[in-house]
Amino acid sequence: MNQNLIEQFKSAGQGHVFAFWEQLTAAERTALLAQAGEVDLAETARLFQSLVASKASAGSSLDGLLPAPYEQLPEKGGDAASWAQARAAGEAALRTGRVAAFTVAGGQGTRLGYDGPKGTFVITPIKGKSLFQVFAEKIAAAGRRYGRPIHWFIMTSHANHEQTETFFVEQNYFGLDRARVHFFRQGRMPAVDFNGKILLETKSSLALSPDGHGGSLRALHRSGALDIMQREGVDVLSYFQVDNPLVRCIDPEFIGFHLLRGSEMSSKMVPKVGPEEKVGHFCLQQGRVCVVEYSDMPVAMQQLTNADGSLKFGSGSIAIHVIDREFARRMAGGGVGRVIPNAPKTPEPGGLGIIRPTTEVPALPFHRADKKIPTVDASGAPVKPEKPNGVKFELFVFDALPFANNSIVIETARADDFSPVKNATGVDSAQTCRDDQLRQIARWLKAAGTTVPVDATGLPALRIEVSPLFGYDAASFTEAWNRQAIKPEIKDGLYLE
Ligand code: UTP
């Protein structure tokens, strides 16, 4: 059996993976074989040929690209009645327990450079709550509001799985019901050098890395998470990234639009701040919603404007989605397309109105990323490369959008949904995110009738923190604030819980 695997690697031109075999202990050999068993040699060869050897990229074709239509916020001219209907539909789904939260937390977080799972990173300005705690409290708050505790699925990686689970145990699951918090690992892909050879990380291990957030769809299936959802009556997943504590993880309006439009995968957009902002663009191609990355769209196209001066391709993707359980299963190759029973029969104004059940098994494309991958030299000595020495292959979740029937995009206010922590300093850092949290609280206080002094950017000089269990949006904050018979003094360090 072992010999078989080694032979397979040799005949695929990957025999070097076992170059140090004679020097390895029995345990190291077992571990190496287990890793080798994870590798799909044919897939690796195909990806090398198509993405590296042929110098092509998985970049999108720009043929016939149009801006994707989206549901505008009522305050931006959208139809308030539709938003109210959506809210009611989303709330009904939450009351019947159809919705689960889904966090993708398997990334390597290299830019942040924090030692530990990113979700354990401290992010609130006063209490120093971790990202995971913020989400846990938002999820608990929504569960209370709708009278149904919410299941939470968390995708980890091989590298951070144990540490993530241990953190939750140490924190007593932040008071959540343990039976409703589900961790599962995402898949891994081998990194190859520029000749297609699988890189060794050490003499006894391969350079394996997580297969991208798009790997979440197959990981949901492989791990049995989709079956747990089915058993628990969950058919809709609210998808968000681990690095964005501002996200409304459970947003009834978003969920409601998704359900009312019979969408299989929906997205939130924010207007780009300018043509140079580095976010993906929601577009329409052959009648299907897709995301074209900023690196794949020519600058001239990003600069195109409408008659009113707004950007033509101005819908920025912020990686927040609602995904149908059965769509995830189909994308994972675990089932065939289905007809959506309640989908509209004619095109909806502003919607796509396309019902095209797919019967073939769809597949996400891989993207290549050239990276500096720690490896070993011919003698087995460690090498820390100073320039990219190989390629990693990753799947992106938004590549599933064109396969989704009736996919819709809705607008959201950036300040209330998006402030990611990507970098140690500068843009999208802990500092900018804490400031955005403070600005949000200043706005909520103002909406509730109490003004705190703020600067020109809306940033208050006082640090105030609000527990999501007190209020998690302007409306719930105002309700809670109004319930306080004696209003707390607004001062630096105030914590509302
Ligand atoms: P990023 O694209 O920011 O990647 O992930 P990253 O790995 O976290 O950070 P860098 O690029 O190394 O600095 C966006 C979201 O997708 C998740 C991340 O955990 C984050 O929530 N993700 C990314 C996964 O779950 N798995 C992956 O393989 C990649």
Short mmCIF file of C-alpha atoms and ligand atoms in Angstrom, two decimals:
data_model
loop_
_atom_site.label_atom_id
_atom_site.label_comp_id
_atom_site.label_asym_id
_atom_site.label_seq_id
_atom_site.Cartn_x
_atom_site.Cartn_y
_atom_site.Cartn_z
CA MET A 1 0.00 0.00 0.00
CA ASN A 2 2.76 2.43 1.09
CA GLN A 3 4.95 1.23 -1.72
CA ASN A 4 2.06 1.79 -4.05
CA LEU A 5 1.75 5.42 -3.04
CA ILE A 6 5.49 5.98 -3.38
CA GLU A 7 5.39 4.39 -6.86
CA GLN A 8 2.50 6.64 -7.84
CA PHE A 9 4.53 9.68 -6.81
CA LYS A 10 7.54 8.41 -8.73
CA SER A 11 5.60 7.83 -11.92
CA ALA A 12 4.03 11.30 -11.59
CA GLY A 13 7.55 12.78 -11.45
CA GLN A 14 7.16 13.55 -7.71
CA GLY A 15 9.44 10.84 -6.30
CA HIS A 16 11.72 13.49 -4.73
CA VAL A 17 9.12 13.86 -1.99
CA PHE A 18 10.58 10.66 -0.53
CA ALA A 19 14.23 11.71 -1.04
CA PHE A 20 14.99 11.59 2.69
CA TRP A 21 12.99 8.41 3.38
CA GLU A 22 16.01 6.46 4.64
CA GLN A 23 16.72 9.14 7.28
CA LEU A 24 13.17 9.28 8.65
CA THR A 25 11.88 7.66 11.82
CA ALA A 26 8.91 5.31 11.61
CA ALA A 27 6.61 8.07 12.90
CA GLU A 28 7.93 10.56 10.36
CA ARG A 29 7.41 8.06 7.56
CA THR A 30 3.83 7.49 8.65
CA ALA A 31 3.17 11.24 8.79
CA LEU A 32 4.72 11.82 5.37
CA LEU A 33 2.71 9.02 3.84
CA ALA A 34 -0.47 10.41 5.37
CA GLN A 35 0.24 13.81 3.81
CA ALA A 36 1.11 12.24 0.47
CA GLY A 37 -2.19 10.38 0.61
CA GLU A 38 -3.99 13.74 0.74
CA VAL A 39 -2.49 14.90 -2.54
CA ASP A 40 -4.41 14.47 -5.77
CA LEU A 41 -1.48 13.97 -8.14
CA ALA A 42 -3.55 14.30 -11.31
CA GLU A 43 -5.11 17.54 -10.05
CA THR A 44 -1.71 18.93 -9.08
CA ALA A 45 -0.30 18.15 -12.54
CA ARG A 46 -3.34 19.64 -14.26
CA LEU A 47 -3.11 22.84 -12.18
CA PHE A 48 0.59 23.19 -12.86
CA GLN A 49 0.02 22.77 -16.60
CA SER A 50 -2.91 25.13 -16.82
CA LEU A 51 -1.88 27.83 -14.35
CA VAL A 52 1.92 27.79 -14.29
CA ALA A 53 3.44 26.06 -17.34
CA SER A 54 1.08 27.67 -19.84
CA LYS A 55 1.57 31.08 -18.17
CA ALA A 56 -2.20 31.53 -18.22
CA SER A 57 -4.07 32.77 -15.19
CA ALA A 58 -7.47 31.81 -13.90
CA GLY A 59 -8.35 35.47 -14.39
CA SER A 60 -11.86 36.10 -15.59
CA SER A 61 -12.77 36.72 -19.18
CA LEU A 62 -14.02 40.26 -19.60
CA ASP A 63 -16.33 39.44 -22.53
CA GLY A 64 -19.73 41.07 -22.32
CA LEU A 65 -19.16 42.25 -18.78
CA LEU A 66 -21.87 44.49 -17.29
CA PRO A 67 -22.26 45.95 -13.81
CA ALA A 68 -24.41 43.65 -11.67
CA PRO A 69 -27.76 45.08 -10.61
CA TYR A 70 -28.23 45.40 -6.86
CA GLU A 71 -30.94 46.16 -4.35
CA GLN A 72 -30.31 49.73 -3.21
CA LEU A 73 -30.63 50.74 0.41
CA PRO A 74 -33.89 52.63 1.05
CA GLU A 75 -31.91 55.73 2.05
CA LYS A 76 -30.16 55.59 -1.32
CA GLY A 77 -33.40 55.40 -3.28
CA GLY A 78 -34.24 51.72 -2.84
CA ASP A 79 -37.78 50.50 -2.26
CA ALA A 80 -38.46 50.67 1.48
CA ALA A 81 -41.40 48.28 1.19
CA SER A 82 -39.16 45.57 -0.35
CA TRP A 83 -36.67 45.97 2.50
CA ALA A 84 -39.48 45.69 5.04
CA GLN A 85 -40.77 42.53 3.35
CA ALA A 86 -37.26 41.14 3.28
CA ARG A 87 -36.83 41.84 6.98
CA ALA A 88 -40.08 40.06 7.80
CA ALA A 89 -39.09 37.03 5.69
CA GLY A 90 -35.63 36.89 7.26
CA GLU A 91 -37.04 37.16 10.77
CA ALA A 92 -39.53 34.38 10.06
CA ALA A 93 -36.66 32.15 8.88
CA LEU A 94 -34.70 32.96 12.04
CA ARG A 95 -37.69 32.19 14.25
CA THR A 96 -37.98 28.76 12.68
CA GLY A 97 -34.28 27.98 13.05
CA ARG A 98 -33.52 27.77 9.32
CA VAL A 99 -30.39 29.94 9.47
CA ALA A 100 -26.88 29.08 10.69
CA ALA A 101 -23.87 31.36 11.01
CA PHE A 102 -20.78 30.32 9.06
CA THR A 103 -17.31 31.75 9.69
CA VAL A 104 -14.36 30.97 7.46
CA ALA A 105 -11.35 31.00 9.77
CA GLY A 106 -8.85 28.80 7.98
CA GLY A 107 -6.66 31.53 6.49
CA GLN A 108 -2.99 31.86 7.37
CA GLY A 109 -3.25 35.54 8.29
CA THR A 110 0.29 36.21 7.10
CA ARG A 111 -0.24 39.94 6.65
CA LEU A 112 -1.37 40.41 10.25
CA GLY A 113 1.60 38.38 11.46
CA TYR A 114 -0.19 37.36 14.67
CA ASP A 115 0.87 34.13 16.32
CA GLY A 116 -2.33 32.16 16.75
CA PRO A 117 -5.68 31.65 15.04
CA LYS A 118 -6.87 35.05 13.76
CA GLY A 119 -10.19 34.63 15.54
CA THR A 120 -8.38 34.78 18.89
CA PHE A 121 -6.95 38.22 18.04
CA VAL A 122 -8.08 40.95 20.47
CA ILE A 123 -10.13 43.62 18.75
CA THR A 124 -12.55 45.59 20.94
CA PRO A 125 -11.36 48.93 22.32
CA ILE A 126 -12.05 48.52 26.03
CA LYS A 127 -12.78 44.94 26.99
CA GLY A 128 -10.22 43.49 24.61
CA LYS A 129 -12.62 40.89 23.27
CA SER A 130 -11.40 38.53 20.61
CA LEU A 131 -12.90 38.41 17.13
CA PHE A 132 -14.50 35.07 18.02
CA GLN A 133 -16.08 36.57 21.15
CA VAL A 134 -17.59 39.44 19.17
CA PHE A 135 -19.20 36.99 16.71
CA ALA A 136 -20.31 34.68 19.54
CA GLU A 137 -22.12 37.55 21.27
CA LYS A 138 -23.75 38.73 18.04
CA ILE A 139 -24.93 35.19 17.32
CA ALA A 140 -26.21 34.78 20.90
CA ALA A 141 -28.02 38.12 20.67
CA ALA A 142 -29.77 37.14 17.42
CA GLY A 143 -30.70 33.77 18.89
CA ARG A 144 -32.31 35.49 21.86
CA ARG A 145 -34.11 38.04 19.74
CA TYR A 146 -35.70 35.41 17.50
CA GLY A 147 -36.25 32.81 20.21
CA ARG A 148 -34.11 30.16 18.48
CA PRO A 149 -30.45 29.62 19.38
CA ILE A 150 -28.38 29.71 16.21
CA HIS A 151 -25.99 27.00 15.03
CA TRP A 152 -22.51 28.29 14.28
CA PHE A 153 -20.20 26.53 11.83
CA ILE A 154 -16.53 27.50 11.92
CA MET A 155 -14.09 26.39 9.25
CA THR A 156 -10.56 26.02 10.54
CA SER A 157 -7.34 24.79 8.92
CA HIS A 158 -5.09 21.89 9.83
CA ALA A 159 -2.70 24.47 11.26
CA ASN A 160 -5.16 26.21 13.60
CA HIS A 161 -7.89 23.65 14.31
CA GLU A 162 -6.73 22.42 17.72
CA GLN A 163 -5.80 25.89 18.94
CA THR A 164 -9.20 27.20 17.86
CA GLU A 165 -11.10 24.47 19.66
CA THR A 166 -8.96 24.86 22.77
CA PHE A 167 -9.65 28.58 22.80
CA PHE A 168 -13.40 27.99 22.75
CA VAL A 169 -13.11 25.46 25.58
CA GLU A 170 -11.01 27.89 27.65
CA GLN A 171 -13.55 30.64 27.04
CA ASN A 172 -16.42 28.31 27.90
CA TYR A 173 -17.77 28.80 24.38
CA PHE A 174 -18.60 32.40 25.38
CA GLY A 175 -21.76 31.06 26.98
CA LEU A 176 -23.04 29.48 23.76
CA ASP A 177 -24.51 26.00 23.73
CA ARG A 178 -21.53 23.79 22.79
CA ALA A 179 -23.79 21.46 20.86
CA ARG A 180 -24.50 24.28 18.46
CA VAL A 181 -20.89 25.24 17.72
CA HIS A 182 -19.37 23.06 14.99
CA PHE A 183 -15.72 23.17 13.90
CA PHE A 184 -14.41 21.50 10.79
CA ARG A 185 -11.13 21.63 8.91
CA GLN A 186 -10.75 22.78 5.35
CA GLY A 187 -8.74 20.88 2.77
CA ARG A 188 -5.09 21.42 1.89
CA MET A 189 -3.25 21.75 -1.39
CA PRO A 190 0.41 21.08 -2.08
CA ALA A 191 2.62 23.97 -3.18
CA VAL A 192 4.79 23.33 -6.23
CA ASP A 193 7.97 24.97 -7.50
CA PHE A 194 8.07 26.62 -10.91
CA ASN A 195 8.84 23.23 -12.48
CA GLY A 196 5.77 21.61 -11.00
CA LYS A 197 7.64 19.67 -8.29
CA ILE A 198 5.80 19.41 -5.00
CA LEU A 199 7.78 21.33 -2.37
CA LEU A 200 8.87 19.72 0.86
CA GLU A 201 8.52 21.89 3.94
CA THR A 202 10.88 19.69 5.90
CA LYS A 203 12.54 16.38 5.14
CA SER A 204 9.45 14.61 6.40
CA SER A 205 6.60 16.94 5.46
CA LEU A 206 5.10 18.47 2.36
CA ALA A 207 4.46 22.18 1.89
CA LEU A 208 0.70 21.99 2.24
CA SER A 209 -1.52 25.04 2.68
CA PRO A 210 -5.27 25.68 3.04
CA ASP A 211 -7.18 25.47 -0.24
CA GLY A 212 -8.67 28.99 0.00
CA HIS A 213 -12.01 30.23 1.32
CA GLY A 214 -13.61 28.62 -1.73
CA GLY A 215 -12.55 25.32 -0.20
CA SER A 216 -15.30 25.94 2.34
CA LEU A 217 -17.97 24.52 0.05
CA ARG A 218 -16.31 21.14 -0.33
CA ALA A 219 -15.19 21.15 3.30
CA LEU A 220 -18.78 21.72 4.44
CA HIS A 221 -19.74 18.63 2.50
CA ARG A 222 -16.76 16.38 3.29
CA SER A 223 -16.88 17.15 7.01
CA GLY A 224 -20.53 16.19 7.31
CA ALA A 225 -21.47 19.77 8.29
CA LEU A 226 -24.16 19.89 5.59
CA ASP A 227 -25.70 16.72 6.99
CA ILE A 228 -25.73 18.21 10.50
CA MET A 229 -27.53 21.25 9.07
CA GLN A 230 -30.06 19.07 7.31
CA ARG A 231 -30.71 17.12 10.50
CA GLU A 232 -31.15 20.38 12.43
CA GLY A 233 -33.49 21.93 9.86
CA VAL A 234 -30.96 24.54 8.73
CA ASP A 235 -31.06 25.32 5.02
CA VAL A 236 -29.45 28.77 4.85
CA LEU A 237 -25.91 29.78 5.82
CA SER A 238 -24.87 33.31 6.73
CA TYR A 239 -21.24 33.40 5.53
CA PHE A 240 -18.65 35.88 6.84
CA GLN A 241 -14.90 36.16 7.33
CA VAL A 242 -13.13 35.86 10.65
CA ASP A 243 -11.37 39.21 10.21
CA ASN A 244 -14.40 41.52 10.12
CA PRO A 245 -15.90 42.22 13.57
CA LEU A 246 -18.27 44.86 12.23
CA VAL A 247 -20.17 42.33 10.14
CA ARG A 248 -23.85 41.88 10.87
CA CYS A 249 -23.42 38.14 11.07
CA ILE A 250 -27.14 37.58 11.21
CA ASP A 251 -28.88 40.14 9.03
CA PRO A 252 -32.62 39.47 8.60
CA GLU A 253 -32.97 41.77 5.59
CA PHE A 254 -30.17 40.06 3.71
CA ILE A 255 -31.50 36.61 4.57
CA GLY A 256 -35.02 37.71 3.60
CA PHE A 257 -34.00 39.01 0.16
CA HIS A 258 -32.12 35.78 -0.44
CA LEU A 259 -35.18 33.70 0.37
CA LEU A 260 -37.79 35.84 -1.35
CA ARG A 261 -35.80 35.94 -4.59
CA GLY A 262 -35.13 32.20 -4.59
CA SER A 263 -31.41 32.96 -4.67
CA GLU A 264 -28.96 30.14 -4.05
CA MET A 265 -26.07 32.42 -3.15
CA SER A 266 -26.41 36.13 -2.39
CA SER A 267 -23.89 38.86 -1.76
CA LYS A 268 -23.55 42.25 -0.09
CA MET A 269 -21.94 45.15 -1.91
CA VAL A 270 -20.65 48.55 -0.91
CA PRO A 271 -20.01 51.34 -3.39
CA LYS A 272 -16.25 51.49 -4.03
CA VAL A 273 -14.63 54.53 -2.43
CA GLY A 274 -12.76 55.22 -5.66
CA PRO A 275 -11.60 53.45 -8.81
CA GLU A 276 -8.37 52.38 -7.13
CA GLU A 277 -9.95 50.63 -4.15
CA LYS A 278 -8.70 47.06 -4.12
CA VAL A 279 -11.90 45.05 -3.88
CA GLY A 280 -13.57 42.67 -6.32
CA HIS A 281 -16.36 44.02 -8.56
CA PHE A 282 -19.84 42.54 -8.82
CA CYS A 283 -20.54 42.10 -12.51
CA LEU A 284 -22.97 40.33 -14.75
CA GLN A 285 -21.74 38.01 -17.46
CA GLN A 286 -24.09 36.02 -19.66
CA GLY A 287 -26.83 36.89 -17.25
CA ARG A 288 -24.96 35.48 -14.25
CA VAL A 289 -23.54 37.36 -11.27
CA CYS A 290 -19.79 37.08 -10.90
CA VAL A 291 -16.96 38.87 -9.10
CA VAL A 292 -14.09 40.24 -11.16
CA GLU A 293 -11.05 40.90 -9.01
CA TYR A 294 -9.43 44.32 -9.09
CA SER A 295 -6.27 42.73 -10.45
CA ASP A 296 -8.24 41.23 -13.35
CA MET A 297 -10.08 44.40 -14.39
CA PRO A 298 -8.10 46.89 -16.48
CA VAL A 299 -7.64 50.24 -14.75
CA ALA A 300 -9.40 52.06 -17.61
CA MET A 301 -12.46 49.90 -17.02
CA GLN A 302 -12.36 50.55 -13.27
CA GLN A 303 -12.38 54.26 -14.03
CA LEU A 304 -15.47 54.21 -16.28
CA THR A 305 -18.28 56.37 -14.94
CA ASN A 306 -22.05 56.66 -15.36
CA ALA A 307 -23.79 59.85 -16.44
CA ASP A 308 -24.09 60.95 -12.78
CA GLY A 309 -20.35 60.55 -12.24
CA SER A 310 -20.62 57.36 -10.17
CA LEU A 311 -18.34 54.45 -11.08
CA LYS A 312 -19.79 52.12 -13.70
CA PHE A 313 -18.17 49.09 -12.09
CA GLY A 314 -18.58 50.50 -8.60
CA SER A 315 -20.01 47.55 -6.65
CA GLY A 316 -17.35 46.37 -4.27
CA SER A 317 -17.43 42.86 -2.83
CA ILE A 318 -16.94 42.60 0.94
CA ALA A 319 -17.05 38.82 1.26
CA ILE A 320 -20.42 38.55 2.99
CA HIS A 321 -22.82 36.00 1.53
CA VAL A 322 -25.91 33.98 2.20
CA ILE A 323 -25.59 30.47 0.83
CA ASP A 324 -28.18 27.72 0.47
CA ARG A 325 -27.16 24.46 2.07
CA GLU A 326 -28.09 22.46 -1.01
CA PHE A 327 -26.19 24.84 -3.28
CA ALA A 328 -23.07 24.23 -1.19
CA ARG A 329 -23.69 20.51 -1.59
CA ARG A 330 -24.04 20.83 -5.34
CA MET A 331 -20.87 22.93 -5.59
CA ALA A 332 -19.06 20.30 -3.55
CA GLY A 333 -20.07 17.70 -6.09
CA GLY A 334 -22.31 16.04 -3.57
CA GLY A 335 -25.59 16.23 -5.42
CA VAL A 336 -27.37 17.47 -8.51
CA GLY A 337 -29.15 20.71 -9.22
CA ARG A 338 -32.60 21.35 -7.91
CA VAL A 339 -35.50 23.38 -9.11
CA ILE A 340 -36.32 26.20 -6.74
CA PRO A 341 -40.01 25.78 -5.93
CA ASN A 342 -40.77 29.40 -5.09
CA ALA A 343 -38.55 31.16 -7.60
CA PRO A 344 -40.19 33.90 -9.66
CA LYS A 345 -41.27 32.79 -13.13
CA THR A 346 -40.59 36.11 -14.82
CA PRO A 347 -37.64 38.44 -14.43
CA GLU A 348 -37.96 40.66 -11.39
CA PRO A 349 -37.29 44.35 -11.80
CA GLY A 350 -33.71 44.83 -10.66
CA GLY A 351 -33.28 41.10 -10.16
CA LEU A 352 -31.93 38.56 -12.60
CA GLY A 353 -35.04 36.43 -12.75
CA ILE A 354 -33.12 33.59 -14.30
CA ILE A 355 -34.00 30.08 -13.29
CA ARG A 356 -31.49 27.73 -14.76
CA PRO A 357 -31.22 24.63 -12.64
CA THR A 358 -27.88 23.05 -13.31
CA THR A 359 -27.60 19.31 -13.61
CA GLU A 360 -23.90 18.98 -14.28
CA VAL A 361 -21.56 19.00 -11.27
CA PRO A 362 -19.99 22.46 -11.25
CA ALA A 363 -16.43 23.07 -10.15
CA LEU A 364 -14.69 26.16 -8.85
CA PRO A 365 -11.54 27.21 -10.71
CA PHE A 366 -8.23 27.31 -8.85
CA HIS A 367 -6.18 30.50 -8.73
CA ARG A 368 -2.42 30.59 -8.45
CA ALA A 369 -0.48 32.71 -5.97
CA ASP A 370 3.29 32.97 -6.19
CA LYS A 371 4.73 32.86 -2.67
CA LYS A 372 7.89 32.54 -0.66
CA ILE A 373 7.49 28.99 0.58
CA PRO A 374 9.85 27.70 3.28
CA THR A 375 11.42 24.48 2.06
CA VAL A 376 14.58 22.34 2.20
CA ASP A 377 17.58 22.10 -0.13
CA ALA A 378 19.03 18.93 -1.67
CA SER A 379 20.83 18.13 1.59
CA GLY A 380 17.66 18.61 3.61
CA ALA A 381 18.77 21.92 5.18
CA PRO A 382 15.97 24.48 5.71
CA VAL A 383 15.66 27.28 3.13
CA LYS A 384 13.81 30.56 3.79
CA PRO A 385 13.41 32.04 0.32
CA GLU A 386 13.72 35.78 -0.19
CA LYS A 387 11.71 35.81 -3.38
CA PRO A 388 8.82 33.63 -4.51
CA ASN A 389 10.04 30.11 -5.11
CA GLY A 390 6.76 28.40 -5.79
CA VAL A 391 3.05 28.51 -6.32
CA LYS A 392 0.08 27.87 -4.07
CA PHE A 393 -3.32 26.96 -5.48
CA GLU A 394 -6.47 28.43 -3.95
CA LEU A 395 -10.22 28.41 -4.46
CA PHE A 396 -12.28 31.59 -3.99
CA VAL A 397 -15.80 31.37 -2.66
CA PHE A 398 -17.17 34.10 -4.92
CA ASP A 399 -16.33 31.94 -7.95
CA ALA A 400 -19.41 29.94 -6.98
CA LEU A 401 -21.69 32.89 -7.80
CA PRO A 402 -22.08 32.22 -11.55
CA PHE A 403 -23.29 28.71 -10.71
CA ALA A 404 -25.97 30.00 -8.33
CA ASN A 405 -29.49 30.35 -9.62
CA ASN A 406 -31.17 33.72 -9.11
CA SER A 407 -28.08 35.15 -7.40
CA ILE A 408 -28.77 38.60 -5.97
CA VAL A 409 -26.64 41.45 -4.65
CA ILE A 410 -27.84 43.90 -1.99
CA GLU A 411 -26.29 47.14 -0.87
CA THR A 412 -25.08 47.65 2.67
CA ALA A 413 -23.62 50.58 4.58
CA ARG A 414 -19.89 49.97 4.82
CA ALA A 415 -19.69 51.62 8.23
CA ASP A 416 -22.12 49.06 9.65
CA ASP A 417 -20.83 45.89 8.03
CA PHE A 418 -17.20 46.05 7.03
CA SER A 419 -13.94 46.91 8.72
CA PRO A 420 -11.53 44.02 8.24
CA VAL A 421 -8.32 43.42 10.16
CA LYS A 422 -5.79 42.36 7.54
CA ASN A 423 -2.57 44.20 8.35
CA ALA A 424 -0.48 44.82 11.46
CA THR A 425 -0.45 48.58 10.80
CA GLY A 426 -1.96 51.12 8.40
CA VAL A 427 -5.08 50.41 6.36
CA ASP A 428 -7.32 47.59 7.52
CA SER A 429 -5.42 47.16 10.77
CA ALA A 430 -6.56 46.69 14.38
CA GLN A 431 -6.31 50.46 14.79
CA THR A 432 -8.61 51.33 11.88
CA CYS A 433 -11.03 48.63 12.98
CA ARG A 434 -11.17 49.87 16.60
CA ASP A 435 -11.76 53.39 15.32
CA ASP A 436 -14.59 52.13 13.12
CA GLN A 437 -16.14 50.42 16.15
CA LEU A 438 -15.98 53.71 18.08
CA ARG A 439 -17.50 55.64 15.18
CA GLN A 440 -20.35 53.16 15.02
CA ILE A 441 -21.11 53.58 18.72
CA ALA A 442 -21.07 57.36 18.35
CA ARG A 443 -23.65 57.01 15.54
CA TRP A 444 -25.81 54.65 17.62
CA LEU A 445 -25.74 57.02 20.58
CA LYS A 446 -26.72 59.87 18.30
CA ALA A 447 -29.57 57.80 16.82
CA ALA A 448 -30.72 57.14 20.40
CA GLY A 449 -30.68 60.88 21.10
CA THR A 450 -27.34 61.28 22.93
CA THR A 451 -24.56 63.12 21.21
CA VAL A 452 -20.88 62.55 21.88
CA PRO A 453 -18.33 64.94 20.40
CA VAL A 454 -16.70 63.52 17.30
CA ASP A 455 -14.03 64.68 14.85
CA ALA A 456 -14.56 65.30 11.13
CA THR A 457 -14.36 61.54 10.46
CA GLY A 458 -17.02 60.78 13.08
CA LEU A 459 -14.44 59.43 15.55
CA PRO A 460 -15.26 60.19 19.21
CA ALA A 461 -12.49 61.20 21.58
CA LEU A 462 -14.02 58.94 24.24
CA ARG A 463 -13.62 55.18 24.13
CA ILE A 464 -16.98 53.51 24.55
CA GLU A 465 -17.76 49.85 23.97
CA VAL A 466 -21.13 48.18 23.55
CA SER A 467 -21.63 44.48 24.04
CA PRO A 468 -23.57 42.93 21.14
CA LEU A 469 -25.76 41.48 23.90
CA PHE A 470 -26.79 45.08 24.71
CA GLY A 471 -27.25 46.22 21.13
CA TYR A 472 -25.91 45.03 17.79
CA ASP A 473 -27.33 47.63 15.43
CA ALA A 474 -28.81 51.12 15.69
CA ALA A 475 -32.35 49.82 16.29
CA SER A 476 -31.50 47.25 18.98
CA PHE A 477 -29.15 49.76 20.62
CA THR A 478 -31.86 52.42 20.77
CA GLU A 479 -34.32 49.91 22.28
CA ALA A 480 -31.81 48.90 24.96
CA TRP A 481 -30.78 52.51 25.60
CA ASN A 482 -34.37 53.60 26.03
CA ARG A 483 -34.98 50.76 28.48
CA GLN A 484 -32.32 52.19 30.84
CA ALA A 485 -34.25 54.17 33.43
CA ILE A 486 -31.04 55.88 34.58
CA LYS A 487 -28.78 56.65 31.66
CA PRO A 488 -25.10 55.94 32.26
CA GLU A 489 -22.70 58.85 32.23
CA ILE A 490 -21.00 59.14 28.83
CA LYS A 491 -17.33 59.02 29.69
CA ASP A 492 -14.12 57.43 28.53
CA GLY A 493 -14.08 53.70 29.27
CA LEU A 494 -17.88 53.30 29.36
CA TYR A 495 -18.93 49.70 28.65
CA LEU A 496 -22.56 48.93 27.96
CA GLU A 497 -23.66 45.34 28.46
P1 UTP B 1 -7.62 36.43 3.37
O1 UTP B 1 -7.80 36.45 1.91
O2 UTP B 1 -7.52 37.74 4.06
O3 UTP B 1 -6.38 35.51 3.70
O4 UTP B 1 -8.83 35.62 3.98
P2 UTP B 1 -5.68 35.16 5.07
O5 UTP B 1 -4.99 33.85 4.83
O6 UTP B 1 -6.60 35.20 6.25
O7 UTP B 1 -4.62 36.32 5.29
P3 UTP B 1 -3.26 36.63 4.52
O8 UTP B 1 -3.63 36.86 3.08
O9 UTP B 1 -2.37 35.43 4.70
O10 UTP B 1 -2.74 37.84 5.20
C1 UTP B 1 -10.13 36.10 4.01
C2 UTP B 1 -10.96 35.17 4.86
O11 UTP B 1 -10.97 33.87 4.31
C3 UTP B 1 -10.51 32.94 5.25
C4 UTP B 1 -9.68 33.72 6.24
O12 UTP B 1 -9.58 33.05 7.47
C5 UTP B 1 -10.46 35.02 6.31
O13 UTP B 1 -11.59 34.86 7.14
N1 UTP B 1 -9.72 31.91 4.56
C6 UTP B 1 -8.77 32.27 3.66
C7 UTP B 1 -9.95 30.59 4.86
O14 UTP B 1 -10.82 30.27 5.70
N2 UTP B 1 -9.20 29.66 4.23
C8 UTP B 1 -8.27 29.96 3.33
O15 UTP B 1 -7.62 29.05 2.78
C9 UTP B 1 -8.04 31.31 3.03
#
